[in-house]
Amino acid sequence: MASTKFDLSGKTALITGSAGLLGMEHGVALLECGATVVLTDLNKAALDAAAARLGQDFDRSRFHVVEMDVTRPEAIAAVAQTLASQGRRVDVLVNNAAIDPKVKGEQGVRETSRLENFPLEQWELQIAVGLTGAFLCSQVFGAAMARDGKGGVILNIASDLSVFAPDQRLYRVPALPEDQQPVKPVTYSVIKTGLVGLTRYLATYWADRGVRSNALSPGGVYNGQGEEFVRRLSALIPLGRMANRDEYRSAVQFLCSDASSYLNGQNIVMDGGRSAW
Ligand SMILES: NC(=O)c1ccc[n+]([C@@H]2O[C@H](COP(=O)([O-])OP(=O)(O)OC[C@H]3O[C@@H](n4cnc5c(N)ncnc54)[C@H](O)[C@@H]3O)[C@@H](O)[C@H]2O)c1
C-alpha cells in the first residue's frame, strides 16, 4: 500500500499555467493524492478543455478552473481573495506557467530567437510570466501559508536547462546560414536558473513558518516533435529517449506532499540522466 504521507485529502493545490501540457499532468497528480485542485491559466478556452478532460476521471467538485494571468498582481490578489472568501486555503502552490516559444528557423527570415536579434519585448514578456509570475504568486499565496502558521509547499517548475546551457546543435536547420540558425532563446536559461534561486530564497525565508519550497527540473517531454530533433535529443540522454508526459506525476506527488517533508530548497532534476553525461 502507498504511504499515507502522499495523502493530500483536505488540502487545496493551486497550479498556474495548468491548461498546458504539463499543467494538466500536475493536476492529475495532485487529484490522485486527494487534493482539491485549482487550475489557473491565462487561456480560458484551454482551461475549459482541460477541465472537460479531467472531468472524465475525477469528480467535478474536486477541481475548479479560474482564469488568472500570473503577470498581473491584481488578478492574483483577486483569486486569493475569492478563494479565501470560500473558506479555501491554498496549501500547495505549483508555479508552472511559462511561455516557451517553439524554435523553428526559416530561409530568408531574420531569426529572432538568436541572442543578437532577441526582441526586448519578448525578453520582458517571457520573464514576466516565467519568473516574475512565480515571484508574484509566491508573494501572495506563500505569504498566506506563512501567515497562519499551518505551512505549505511551493513547487517551482524549472527545467533541465536550469543546470546546463542549451545545446544549440539540437535546433540546427540544414542549409541555413549561421546567422539564421534558430536557437533556444536566452530567456529560457535565465528564467529557469532564476527559478532555482527563487526556490532557495523561499525555502529559507519561510522555513520557520513550515513553508517548504523545491524546484522540479523536467527534461524534454515527447509531444510529437520532429523525428530528427527527437533523434538528436535522445542521443544526449542516457535513457535514450524523451520523457512521457505522465512521468513527472509521481515527482509532483512526492514534492507537494509530506512524503518530502524534510526536502527543502532543492532542485530535483529529472532528465533521464542527461545532466549526468
Ligand atoms: N514540455 C516540456 O518538455 C518541458 C520541459 C521542461 C520544463 N517544462 C516546463 O514545464 C512548464 C509547463 O510546460 P508545458 O510544456 O506544459 O507548457 P505549455 O506551453 O503547454 O503550458 C504553459 C501554460 O502557461 C500558460 N500561460 C502563458 N502565459 C500565462 C500567463 N501570463 N498567466 C498564466 N498562464 C499563462 C499558457 O496558456 C499555457 O497553458 C513550463 O514551466 C515549462 O517551461 C516543460
XYZ file of C-alpha atoms and ligand atoms in Angstrom:
321
model
C 0.000 0.000 0.000
C 1.278 3.508 -0.813
C 2.500 5.611 2.104
C -0.174 7.859 3.631
C 2.437 10.627 3.532
C 1.375 11.212 -0.072
C -2.193 11.877 1.039
C -3.358 15.411 0.244
C -7.001 14.931 1.283
C -8.406 18.139 2.719
C -5.672 20.210 1.053
C -6.039 22.666 -1.797
C -3.406 22.934 -4.524
C -3.257 25.814 -6.984
C -1.435 25.338 -10.295
C -0.508 28.150 -12.676
C -0.461 27.622 -16.436
C -2.462 24.500 -15.840
C -4.176 24.295 -19.212
C -0.915 23.333 -20.916
C 0.808 20.018 -21.492
C 2.390 19.525 -18.058
C -0.014 21.676 -16.025
C -2.741 19.129 -16.726
C -0.443 16.330 -15.599
C 0.314 18.144 -12.338
C -3.444 18.434 -11.891
C -3.920 14.699 -12.342
C -1.033 14.010 -9.942
C -2.498 16.138 -7.169
C -6.058 14.928 -7.708
C -4.779 11.355 -7.435
C -3.385 12.260 -3.992
C -6.788 13.502 -2.868
C -6.216 17.270 -3.114
C -8.787 19.752 -4.293
C -7.161 21.428 -7.272
C -7.499 24.993 -8.516
C -6.473 25.031 -12.160
C -5.494 28.507 -13.280
C -4.369 29.787 -16.658
C -4.461 32.815 -18.897
C -6.251 30.873 -21.598
C -9.894 30.291 -20.578
C -10.815 28.133 -23.586
C -7.854 25.820 -22.947
C -8.773 25.707 -19.251
C -12.314 24.622 -20.072
C -10.957 21.924 -22.391
C -8.586 20.748 -19.637
C -11.473 20.644 -17.162
C -13.539 18.567 -19.582
C -10.694 16.063 -19.907
C -10.100 15.882 -16.134
C -13.847 15.540 -15.591
C -13.711 12.148 -17.333
C -11.618 10.729 -14.469
C -12.291 12.913 -11.445
C -15.371 14.196 -9.704
C -16.078 17.709 -10.993
C -16.452 19.010 -7.415
C -12.781 18.271 -6.732
C -11.332 20.821 -9.121
C -12.015 24.417 -10.035
C -10.980 26.409 -13.075
C -10.075 30.045 -12.646
C -8.699 32.491 -15.178
C -5.537 34.057 -13.769
C -2.762 35.962 -15.520
C 0.371 35.496 -13.413
C 1.827 38.767 -14.674
C -0.978 40.801 -13.066
C -0.686 41.274 -9.297
C -4.300 42.465 -9.060
C -5.545 39.296 -10.820
C -3.592 37.091 -8.405
C -4.868 39.064 -5.407
C -8.443 38.741 -6.689
C -8.143 34.948 -6.989
C -6.628 34.756 -3.499
C -9.489 36.832 -2.148
C -12.157 34.744 -3.862
C -10.651 31.511 -2.552
C -10.357 32.947 0.963
C -13.993 34.091 0.872
C -14.934 30.496 0.010
C -13.003 29.360 3.086
C -10.367 27.741 0.913
C -6.728 27.808 1.995
C -4.076 27.243 -0.656
C -1.757 24.630 0.889
C 0.236 23.867 -2.251
C 1.294 26.279 -4.988
C 2.750 24.976 -8.232
C 4.414 27.734 -10.260
C 4.249 26.170 -13.702
C 3.190 28.906 -16.156
C 5.652 29.793 -18.886
C 5.924 30.973 -22.439
C 8.140 28.556 -24.310
C 8.152 29.683 -27.919
C 8.805 26.889 -30.362
C 12.174 27.115 -32.074
C 11.945 26.711 -35.863
C 14.018 28.763 -38.328
C 13.145 29.662 -41.907
C 15.112 30.536 -45.005
C 15.452 34.278 -45.516
C 13.698 35.181 -42.263
C 15.511 37.252 -39.610
C 15.843 34.753 -36.779
C 14.556 36.457 -33.659
C 15.375 33.558 -31.335
C 19.078 34.456 -31.704
C 20.678 36.488 -28.950
C 21.738 39.244 -31.353
C 18.145 39.757 -32.556
C 16.158 38.774 -29.482
C 13.427 41.416 -29.011
C 13.381 43.253 -25.703
C 9.602 42.892 -25.503
C 9.940 39.086 -25.717
C 12.624 39.160 -23.012
C 10.291 41.188 -20.796
C 7.162 39.154 -21.516
C 8.773 35.762 -21.012
C 10.465 36.822 -17.775
C 7.208 38.429 -16.615
C 5.396 35.094 -16.988
C 8.054 32.528 -16.082
C 9.943 34.303 -13.329
C 8.081 37.377 -12.106
C 4.838 35.381 -12.211
C 6.323 32.790 -9.861
C 7.515 35.555 -7.554
C 4.097 37.273 -7.527
C 2.174 34.054 -6.864
C 4.629 33.081 -4.116
C 4.295 36.535 -2.623
C 0.516 36.221 -2.361
C -0.090 32.511 -1.727
C 3.201 31.792 0.073
C 2.728 34.737 2.409
C -0.751 33.441 3.287
C 0.691 29.979 4.014
C 3.278 31.562 6.287
C 0.823 33.900 7.982
C -1.454 31.359 9.624
C 1.458 29.131 10.600
C -0.032 25.988 9.047
C 2.775 25.820 6.499
C 2.599 24.713 2.911
C 4.529 23.824 -0.180
C 5.724 25.873 -3.136
C 6.884 23.887 -6.138
C 8.579 25.764 -8.957
C 8.666 24.019 -12.313
C 12.070 24.778 -13.798
C 13.804 22.668 -16.471
C 16.919 20.616 -17.027
C 18.137 23.847 -18.622
C 18.377 25.235 -15.077
C 21.545 23.177 -14.631
C 23.168 23.304 -18.080
C 23.129 25.529 -21.143
C 21.032 24.618 -24.167
C 22.857 22.537 -26.753
C 22.028 24.702 -29.754
C 23.053 21.906 -32.154
C 19.666 20.346 -31.355
C 17.835 23.110 -33.183
C 20.022 23.412 -36.298
C 18.267 23.545 -39.640
C 20.315 22.224 -42.588
C 21.355 24.725 -45.253
C 20.524 27.814 -43.210
C 23.345 30.340 -42.823
C 24.855 30.603 -39.322
C 23.198 33.930 -38.547
C 19.777 32.460 -39.387
C 20.081 29.277 -37.329
C 17.325 29.100 -34.697
C 18.332 28.684 -31.066
C 16.733 28.068 -27.696
C 16.267 31.652 -26.511
C 18.376 33.187 -23.754
C 15.231 33.842 -21.691
C 14.714 30.135 -21.111
C 18.069 29.679 -19.364
C 17.698 32.900 -17.403
C 14.165 32.121 -16.200
C 14.830 28.518 -15.258
C 18.068 29.307 -13.428
C 16.305 32.228 -11.738
C 13.537 29.918 -10.533
C 16.126 27.807 -8.728
C 17.362 30.967 -6.983
C 13.783 31.867 -6.060
C 13.300 28.333 -4.731
C 16.299 28.573 -2.401
C 15.281 32.019 -1.236
C 11.718 30.947 -0.416
C 12.926 27.711 1.196
C 14.875 29.634 3.795
C 12.637 32.684 4.085
C 9.542 30.919 5.447
C 11.156 27.730 6.756
C 10.302 28.681 10.346
C 6.649 29.001 9.257
C 6.592 25.474 7.827
C 6.603 26.565 4.189
C 8.869 24.383 2.067
C 9.952 25.205 -1.446
C 11.566 22.986 -4.050
C 12.056 23.027 -7.794
C 11.364 20.252 -10.262
C 13.506 20.353 -13.385
C 11.988 18.169 -16.093
C 13.769 17.109 -19.249
C 12.026 17.422 -22.606
C 8.624 15.780 -22.956
C 7.805 13.977 -26.184
C 4.889 15.752 -27.789
C 5.063 14.968 -31.483
C 8.285 16.896 -32.188
C 10.078 16.234 -35.481
C 11.894 12.939 -35.909
C 15.333 14.496 -36.373
C 15.013 16.652 -33.236
C 13.882 13.645 -31.192
C 16.792 11.592 -32.515
C 19.343 14.300 -31.670
C 17.948 14.923 -28.194
C 17.564 11.230 -27.365
C 21.264 10.759 -28.216
C 22.121 13.193 -25.368
C 20.056 11.246 -22.817
C 21.468 8.099 -21.191
C 17.975 6.554 -21.094
C 17.886 7.161 -24.851
C 14.502 8.854 -25.064
C 12.459 11.913 -24.184
C 10.055 11.797 -21.233
C 6.449 10.732 -21.489
C 4.094 13.471 -20.353
C 2.916 11.483 -17.317
C 6.384 10.625 -15.997
C 6.630 13.665 -13.709
C 3.402 12.950 -11.868
C 4.983 10.864 -9.123
C 7.671 13.512 -8.520
C 4.976 16.174 -8.171
C 3.132 13.943 -5.700
C 6.319 13.466 -3.689
C 7.335 17.132 -3.743
C 3.892 18.503 -2.863
C 3.115 16.127 -0.009
C 4.543 15.142 3.377
C 6.408 12.370 1.567
C 9.079 15.050 1.043
C 8.671 16.672 4.473
C 12.436 17.004 5.005
C 13.243 18.194 1.478
C 13.608 21.954 1.177
C 15.401 24.311 -1.206
C 16.366 21.606 -3.686
C 16.210 21.366 -7.443
C 15.189 17.851 -8.456
C 16.491 17.229 -11.958
C 14.528 14.524 -13.804
C 16.180 14.347 -17.176
C 16.727 10.683 -17.988
C 20.329 11.189 -16.901
C 21.150 13.924 -19.435
C 22.930 16.084 -16.844
C 24.964 13.087 -15.663
C 26.692 12.837 -19.052
N 7.153 20.376 -22.000
C 8.434 20.191 -21.725
O 9.148 19.440 -22.423
C 9.049 20.885 -20.553
C 10.352 20.519 -20.180
C 10.943 21.157 -19.099
C 10.249 22.130 -18.419
N 8.994 22.451 -18.809
C 8.297 23.485 -18.045
O 7.071 22.965 -17.576
C 6.107 24.012 -17.501
C 4.885 23.626 -18.315
O 5.308 23.397 -19.646
P 4.308 22.918 -20.773
O 5.085 22.123 -21.725
O 3.082 22.358 -20.152
O 3.984 24.320 -21.460
P 2.637 24.786 -22.179
O 3.036 25.883 -23.114
O 1.900 23.602 -22.713
O 1.792 25.396 -20.974
C 2.083 26.624 -20.417
C 0.787 27.263 -19.976
O 1.079 28.550 -19.404
C 0.015 29.395 -19.753
N 0.395 30.819 -19.643
C 1.121 31.570 -20.504
N 1.177 32.834 -20.082
C 0.486 32.888 -18.911
C 0.180 33.926 -18.007
N 0.580 35.193 -18.211
N -0.559 33.621 -16.899
C -0.990 32.367 -16.701
N -0.753 31.341 -17.533
C -0.017 31.610 -18.626
C -0.335 29.026 -21.191
O -1.638 29.468 -21.525
C -0.185 27.515 -21.146
O -1.421 26.871 -20.896
C 6.809 25.274 -18.010
O 7.322 25.992 -16.931
C 7.923 24.702 -18.864
O 8.997 25.587 -19.028
C 8.378 21.866 -19.852
